[in-house]
PDB file of C-alpha atoms and ligand atoms in Angstrom:
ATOM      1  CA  UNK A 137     -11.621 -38.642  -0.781  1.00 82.00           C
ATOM      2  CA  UNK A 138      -8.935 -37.153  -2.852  1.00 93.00           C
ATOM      3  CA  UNK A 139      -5.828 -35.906  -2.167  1.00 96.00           C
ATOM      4  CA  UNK A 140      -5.027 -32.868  -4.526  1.00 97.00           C
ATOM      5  CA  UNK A 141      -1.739 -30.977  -5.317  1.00 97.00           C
ATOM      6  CA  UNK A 142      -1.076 -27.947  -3.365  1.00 98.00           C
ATOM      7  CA  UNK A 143       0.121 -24.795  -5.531  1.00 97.00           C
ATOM      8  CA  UNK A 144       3.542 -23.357  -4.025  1.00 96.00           C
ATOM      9  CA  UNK A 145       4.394 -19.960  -4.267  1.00 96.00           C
ATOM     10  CA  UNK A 146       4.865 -18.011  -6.452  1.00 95.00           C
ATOM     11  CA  UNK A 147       2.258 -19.013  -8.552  1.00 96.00           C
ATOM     12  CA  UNK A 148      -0.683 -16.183  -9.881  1.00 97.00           C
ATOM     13  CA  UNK A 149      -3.058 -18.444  -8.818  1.00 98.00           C
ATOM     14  CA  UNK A 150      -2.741 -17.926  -5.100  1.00 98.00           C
ATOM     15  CA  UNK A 151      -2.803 -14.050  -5.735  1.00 97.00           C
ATOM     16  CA  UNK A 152      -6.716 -13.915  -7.134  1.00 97.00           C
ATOM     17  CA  UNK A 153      -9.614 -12.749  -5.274  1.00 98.00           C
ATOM     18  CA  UNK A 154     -11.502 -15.782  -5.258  1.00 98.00           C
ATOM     19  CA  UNK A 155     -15.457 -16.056  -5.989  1.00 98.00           C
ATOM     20  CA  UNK A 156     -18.352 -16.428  -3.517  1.00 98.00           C
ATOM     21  CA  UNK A 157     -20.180 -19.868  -3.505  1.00 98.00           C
ATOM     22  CA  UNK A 158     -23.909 -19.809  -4.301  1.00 97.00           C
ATOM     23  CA  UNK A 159     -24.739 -22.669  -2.417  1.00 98.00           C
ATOM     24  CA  UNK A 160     -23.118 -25.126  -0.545  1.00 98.00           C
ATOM     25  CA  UNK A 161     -23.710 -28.113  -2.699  1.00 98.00           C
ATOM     26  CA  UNK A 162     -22.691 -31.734  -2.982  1.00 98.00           C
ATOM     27  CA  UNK A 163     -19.740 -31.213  -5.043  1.00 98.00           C
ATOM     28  CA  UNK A 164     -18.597 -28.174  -2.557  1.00 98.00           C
ATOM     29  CA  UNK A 165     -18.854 -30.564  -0.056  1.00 98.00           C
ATOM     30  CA  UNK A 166     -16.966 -32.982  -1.812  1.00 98.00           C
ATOM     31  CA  UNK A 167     -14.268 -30.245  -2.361  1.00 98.00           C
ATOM     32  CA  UNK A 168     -14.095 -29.537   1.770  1.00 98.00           C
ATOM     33  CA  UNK A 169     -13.539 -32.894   1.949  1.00 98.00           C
ATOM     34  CA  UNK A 170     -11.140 -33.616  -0.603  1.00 98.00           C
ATOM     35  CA  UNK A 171      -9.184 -30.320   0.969  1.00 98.00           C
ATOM     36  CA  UNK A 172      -9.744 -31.438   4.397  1.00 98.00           C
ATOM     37  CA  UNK A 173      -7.508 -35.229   3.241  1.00 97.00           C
ATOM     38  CA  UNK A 174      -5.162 -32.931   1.647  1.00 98.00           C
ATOM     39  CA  UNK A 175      -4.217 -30.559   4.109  1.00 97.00           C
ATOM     40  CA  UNK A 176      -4.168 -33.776   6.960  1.00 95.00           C
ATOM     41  CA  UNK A 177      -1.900 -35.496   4.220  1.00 96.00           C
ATOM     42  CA  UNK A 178       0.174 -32.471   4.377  1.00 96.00           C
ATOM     43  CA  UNK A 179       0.410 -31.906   8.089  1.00 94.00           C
ATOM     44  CA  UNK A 180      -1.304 -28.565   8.146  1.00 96.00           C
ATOM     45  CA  UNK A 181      -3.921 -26.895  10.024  1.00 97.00           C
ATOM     46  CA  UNK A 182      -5.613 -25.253   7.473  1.00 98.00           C
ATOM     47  CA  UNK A 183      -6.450 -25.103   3.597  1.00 98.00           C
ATOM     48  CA  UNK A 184      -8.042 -22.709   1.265  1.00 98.00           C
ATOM     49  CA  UNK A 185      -9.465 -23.420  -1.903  1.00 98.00           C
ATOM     50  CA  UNK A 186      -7.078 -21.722  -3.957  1.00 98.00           C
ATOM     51  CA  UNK A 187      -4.427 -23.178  -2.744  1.00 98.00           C
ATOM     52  CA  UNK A 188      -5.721 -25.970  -4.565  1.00 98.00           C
ATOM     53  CA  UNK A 189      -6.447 -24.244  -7.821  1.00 98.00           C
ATOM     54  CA  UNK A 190     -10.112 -23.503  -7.041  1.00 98.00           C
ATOM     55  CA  UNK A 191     -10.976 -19.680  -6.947  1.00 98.00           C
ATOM     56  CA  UNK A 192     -13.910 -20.254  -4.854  1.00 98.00           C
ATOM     57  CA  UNK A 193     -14.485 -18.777  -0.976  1.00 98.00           C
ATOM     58  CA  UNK A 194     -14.123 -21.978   0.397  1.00 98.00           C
ATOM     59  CA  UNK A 195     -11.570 -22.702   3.578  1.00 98.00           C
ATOM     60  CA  UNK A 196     -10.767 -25.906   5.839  1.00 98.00           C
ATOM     61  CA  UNK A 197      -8.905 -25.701   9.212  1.00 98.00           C
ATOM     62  CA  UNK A 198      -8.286 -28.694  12.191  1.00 98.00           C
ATOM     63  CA  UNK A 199      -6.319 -26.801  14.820  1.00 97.00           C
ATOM     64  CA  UNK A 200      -6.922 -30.482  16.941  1.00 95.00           C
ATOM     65  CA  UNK A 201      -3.318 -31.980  18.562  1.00 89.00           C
ATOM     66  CA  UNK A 202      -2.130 -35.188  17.126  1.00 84.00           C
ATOM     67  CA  UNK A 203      -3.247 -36.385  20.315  1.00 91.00           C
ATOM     68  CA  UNK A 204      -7.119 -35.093  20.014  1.00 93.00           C
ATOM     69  CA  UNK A 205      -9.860 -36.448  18.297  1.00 93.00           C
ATOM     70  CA  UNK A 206      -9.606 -34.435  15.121  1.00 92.00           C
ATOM     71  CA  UNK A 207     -11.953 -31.316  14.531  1.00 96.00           C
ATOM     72  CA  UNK A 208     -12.862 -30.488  11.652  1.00 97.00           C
ATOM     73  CA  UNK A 209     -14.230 -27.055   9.973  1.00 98.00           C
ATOM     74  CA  UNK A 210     -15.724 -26.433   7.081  1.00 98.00           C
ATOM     75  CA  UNK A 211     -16.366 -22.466   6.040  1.00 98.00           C
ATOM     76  CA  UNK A 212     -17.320 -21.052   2.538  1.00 98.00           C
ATOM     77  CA  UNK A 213     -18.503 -17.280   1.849  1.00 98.00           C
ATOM     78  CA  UNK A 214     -16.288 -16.344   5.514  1.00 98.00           C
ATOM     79  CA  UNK A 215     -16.716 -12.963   6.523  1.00 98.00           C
ATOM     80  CA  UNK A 216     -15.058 -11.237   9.970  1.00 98.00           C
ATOM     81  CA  UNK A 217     -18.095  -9.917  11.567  1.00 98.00           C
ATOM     82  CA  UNK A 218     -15.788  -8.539  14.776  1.00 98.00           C
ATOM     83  CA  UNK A 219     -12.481  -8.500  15.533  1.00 98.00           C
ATOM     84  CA  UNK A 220     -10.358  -7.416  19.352  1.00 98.00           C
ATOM     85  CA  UNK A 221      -8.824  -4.418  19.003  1.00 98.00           C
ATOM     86  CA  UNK A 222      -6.164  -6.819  21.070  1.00 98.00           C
ATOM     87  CA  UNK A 223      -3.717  -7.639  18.390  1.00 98.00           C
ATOM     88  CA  UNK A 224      -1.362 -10.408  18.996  1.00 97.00           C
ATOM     89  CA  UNK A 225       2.395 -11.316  16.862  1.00 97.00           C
ATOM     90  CA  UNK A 226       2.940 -15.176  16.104  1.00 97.00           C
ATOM     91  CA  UNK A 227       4.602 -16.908  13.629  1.00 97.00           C
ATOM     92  CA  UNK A 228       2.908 -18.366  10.971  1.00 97.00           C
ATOM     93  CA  UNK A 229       3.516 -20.650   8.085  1.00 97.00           C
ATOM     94  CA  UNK A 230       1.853 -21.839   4.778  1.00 98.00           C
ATOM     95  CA  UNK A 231       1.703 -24.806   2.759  1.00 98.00           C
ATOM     96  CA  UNK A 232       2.101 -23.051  -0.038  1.00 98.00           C
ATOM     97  CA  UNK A 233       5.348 -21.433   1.230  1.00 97.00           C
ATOM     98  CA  UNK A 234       6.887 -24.544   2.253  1.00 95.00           C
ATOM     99  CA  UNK A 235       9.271 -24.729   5.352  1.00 94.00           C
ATOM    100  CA  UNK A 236       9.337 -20.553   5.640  1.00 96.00           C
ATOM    101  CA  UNK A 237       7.638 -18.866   8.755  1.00 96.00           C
ATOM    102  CA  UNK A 238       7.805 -15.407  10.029  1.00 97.00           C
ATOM    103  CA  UNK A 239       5.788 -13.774  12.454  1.00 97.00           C
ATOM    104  CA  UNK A 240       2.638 -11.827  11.900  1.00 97.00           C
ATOM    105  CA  UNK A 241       0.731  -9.559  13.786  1.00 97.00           C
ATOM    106  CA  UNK A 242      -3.210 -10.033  13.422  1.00 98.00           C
ATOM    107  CA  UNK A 243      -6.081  -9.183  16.054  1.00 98.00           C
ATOM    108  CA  UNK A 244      -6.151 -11.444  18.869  1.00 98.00           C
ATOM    109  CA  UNK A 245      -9.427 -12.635  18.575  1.00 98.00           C
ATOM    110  CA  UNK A 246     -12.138 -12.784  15.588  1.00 98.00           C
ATOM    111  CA  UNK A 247     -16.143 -13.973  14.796  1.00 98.00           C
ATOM    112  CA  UNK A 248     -16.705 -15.176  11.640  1.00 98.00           C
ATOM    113  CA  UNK A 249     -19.870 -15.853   9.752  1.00 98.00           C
ATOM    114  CA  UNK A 250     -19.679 -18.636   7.284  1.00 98.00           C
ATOM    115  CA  UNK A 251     -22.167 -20.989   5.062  1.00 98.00           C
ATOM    116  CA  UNK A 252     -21.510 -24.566   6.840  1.00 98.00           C
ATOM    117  CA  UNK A 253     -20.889 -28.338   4.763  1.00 97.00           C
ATOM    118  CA  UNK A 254     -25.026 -28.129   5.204  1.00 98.00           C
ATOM    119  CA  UNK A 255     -25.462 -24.973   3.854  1.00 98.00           C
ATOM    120  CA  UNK A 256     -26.265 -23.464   7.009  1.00 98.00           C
ATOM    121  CA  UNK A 257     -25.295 -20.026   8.103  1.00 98.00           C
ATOM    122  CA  UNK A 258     -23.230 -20.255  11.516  1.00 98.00           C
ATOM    123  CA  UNK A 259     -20.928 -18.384  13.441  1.00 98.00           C
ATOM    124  CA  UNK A 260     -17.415 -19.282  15.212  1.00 98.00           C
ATOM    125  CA  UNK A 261     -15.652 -17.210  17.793  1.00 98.00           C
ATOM    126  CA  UNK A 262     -12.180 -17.730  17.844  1.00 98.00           C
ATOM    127  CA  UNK A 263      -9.551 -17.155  20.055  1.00 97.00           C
ATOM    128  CA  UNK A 264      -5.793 -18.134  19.637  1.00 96.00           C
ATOM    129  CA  UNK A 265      -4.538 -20.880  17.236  1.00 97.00           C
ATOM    130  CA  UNK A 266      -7.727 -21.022  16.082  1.00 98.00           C
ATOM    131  CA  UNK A 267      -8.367 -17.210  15.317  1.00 98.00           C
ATOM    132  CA  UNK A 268      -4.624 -17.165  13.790  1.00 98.00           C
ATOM    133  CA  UNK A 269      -5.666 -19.807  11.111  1.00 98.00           C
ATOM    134  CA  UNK A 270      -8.758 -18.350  10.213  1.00 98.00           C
ATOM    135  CA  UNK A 271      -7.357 -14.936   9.199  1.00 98.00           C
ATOM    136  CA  UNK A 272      -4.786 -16.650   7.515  1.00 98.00           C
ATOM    137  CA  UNK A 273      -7.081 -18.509   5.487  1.00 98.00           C
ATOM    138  CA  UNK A 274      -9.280 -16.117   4.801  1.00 98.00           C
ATOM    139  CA  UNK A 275      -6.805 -14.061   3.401  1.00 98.00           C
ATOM    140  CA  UNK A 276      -6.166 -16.711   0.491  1.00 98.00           C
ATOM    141  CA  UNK A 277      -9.077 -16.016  -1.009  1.00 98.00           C
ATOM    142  CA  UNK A 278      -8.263 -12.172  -1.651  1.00 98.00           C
ATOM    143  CA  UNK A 279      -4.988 -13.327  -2.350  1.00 98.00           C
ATOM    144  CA  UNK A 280      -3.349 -12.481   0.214  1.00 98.00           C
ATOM    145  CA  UNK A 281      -0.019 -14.675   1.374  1.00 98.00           C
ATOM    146  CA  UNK A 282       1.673 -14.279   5.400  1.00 98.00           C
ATOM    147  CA  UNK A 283       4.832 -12.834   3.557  1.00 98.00           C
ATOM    148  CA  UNK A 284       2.367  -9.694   2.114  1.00 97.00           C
ATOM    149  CA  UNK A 285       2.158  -8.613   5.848  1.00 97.00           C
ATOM    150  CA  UNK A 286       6.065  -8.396   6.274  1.00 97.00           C
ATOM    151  CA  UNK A 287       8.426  -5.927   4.529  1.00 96.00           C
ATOM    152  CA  UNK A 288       9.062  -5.779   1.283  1.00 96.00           C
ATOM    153  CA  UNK A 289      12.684  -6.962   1.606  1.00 96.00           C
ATOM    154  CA  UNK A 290      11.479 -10.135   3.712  1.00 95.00           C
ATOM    155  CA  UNK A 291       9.467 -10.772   1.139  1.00 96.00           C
ATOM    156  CA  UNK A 292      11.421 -10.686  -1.411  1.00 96.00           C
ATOM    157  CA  UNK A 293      13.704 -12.735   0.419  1.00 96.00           C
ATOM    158  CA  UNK A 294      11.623 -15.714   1.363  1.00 96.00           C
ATOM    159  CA  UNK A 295       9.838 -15.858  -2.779  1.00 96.00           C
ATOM    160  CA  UNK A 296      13.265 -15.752  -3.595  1.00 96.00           C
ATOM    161  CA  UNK A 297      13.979 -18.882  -1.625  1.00 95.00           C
ATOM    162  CA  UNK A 298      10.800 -20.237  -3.092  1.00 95.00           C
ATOM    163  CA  UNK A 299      11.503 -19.818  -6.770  1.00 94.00           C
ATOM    164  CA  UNK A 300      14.783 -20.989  -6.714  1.00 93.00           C
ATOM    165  CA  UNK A 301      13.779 -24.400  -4.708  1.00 91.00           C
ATOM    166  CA  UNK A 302      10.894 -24.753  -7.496  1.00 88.00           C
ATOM    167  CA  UNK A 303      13.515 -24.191  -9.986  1.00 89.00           C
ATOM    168  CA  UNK A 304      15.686 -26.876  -9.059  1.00 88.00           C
ATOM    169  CA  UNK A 305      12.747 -29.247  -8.519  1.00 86.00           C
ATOM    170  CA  UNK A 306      12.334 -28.528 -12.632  1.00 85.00           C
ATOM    171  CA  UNK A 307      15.713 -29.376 -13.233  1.00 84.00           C
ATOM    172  CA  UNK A 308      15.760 -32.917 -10.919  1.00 79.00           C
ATOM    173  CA  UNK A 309      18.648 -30.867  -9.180  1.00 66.00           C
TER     174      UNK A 309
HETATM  175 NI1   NI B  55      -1.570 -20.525   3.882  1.00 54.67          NI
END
């Protein structure tokens, strides 16, 4: 397995809308994978594919504790098939927007129907954690970042932050 570079906002390519898979291949699932080392590399919880560069519908997420035997999912072609009208407010982060969080409101609990590692068609209820991720994920590949559901001015705020970090990275600063 690979570990790949993760894209850090701003960057155009985390704002497409990101292509359906035809079929869950062997060089898909060598992408899950790959994603799946790089998003345990980078202590995170979840991945999508253009985070990575790839504008394909293609998400990893391992909400396991550090001390649980890790739990790995592997989703292309996601699509909410129900949602709570419960909405809950957490904070969330991203590793494309590195050490930022702010909180986010999103329904409580979600299904999702998904194309498996295997090419299979399967379903996850999720609740929590969990249920947080996946929307968050799944809004990566519309192009959709956690700071695009605050206001405008915390927006601005945190690219801000983001841009001038990247800049400074340029310079060796
Ligand atoms: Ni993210």
């Amino acid at each position: 397995m690979t570990v790949l570079s993760i894209i850090v906002a701003p960057d155009p390519r985390l704002k497409v809308n990101a292509d359906p898979v035809d079929k869950v291949d062997g060089e898909i699932r060598q992408l899950m994978d790959d994603m799946l080392e790089t998003m345990h590399s980078a202590n995170g919880i979840g991945l999508a594919a253009p985070q990575v560069g790839v504008a394909k519908r293609i998400l990893v997420m391992d909400v396991a504790r550090p001390d649980e035997d890790p739990q790995p999912i592997r989703m292309a072609n996601p699509e909410v098939v129900w949602e709570s009208e419960e909405e809950v407010l957490a904070e969330e982060g991203c590793l494309s927007l590195p050490d930022q969080y702010a909180e986010v409101v999103r329904p409580q609990k979600v299904r999702v129907r998904y194309l498996d590692h295997e090419n299979e068609i399967r379903e996850l209820e999720a609740d929590g954690l969990l249920a947080k991720c996946v929307q968050h994920e799944m809004d990566h590949l519309d192009g959709v970042l956690f700071v695009d559901h605050l206001s405008s001015l915390k927006r601005k705020i945190i690219l801000r932050k983001l841009s001038k970090t990247k800049r400074m990275a340029a310079v060796g600063a």
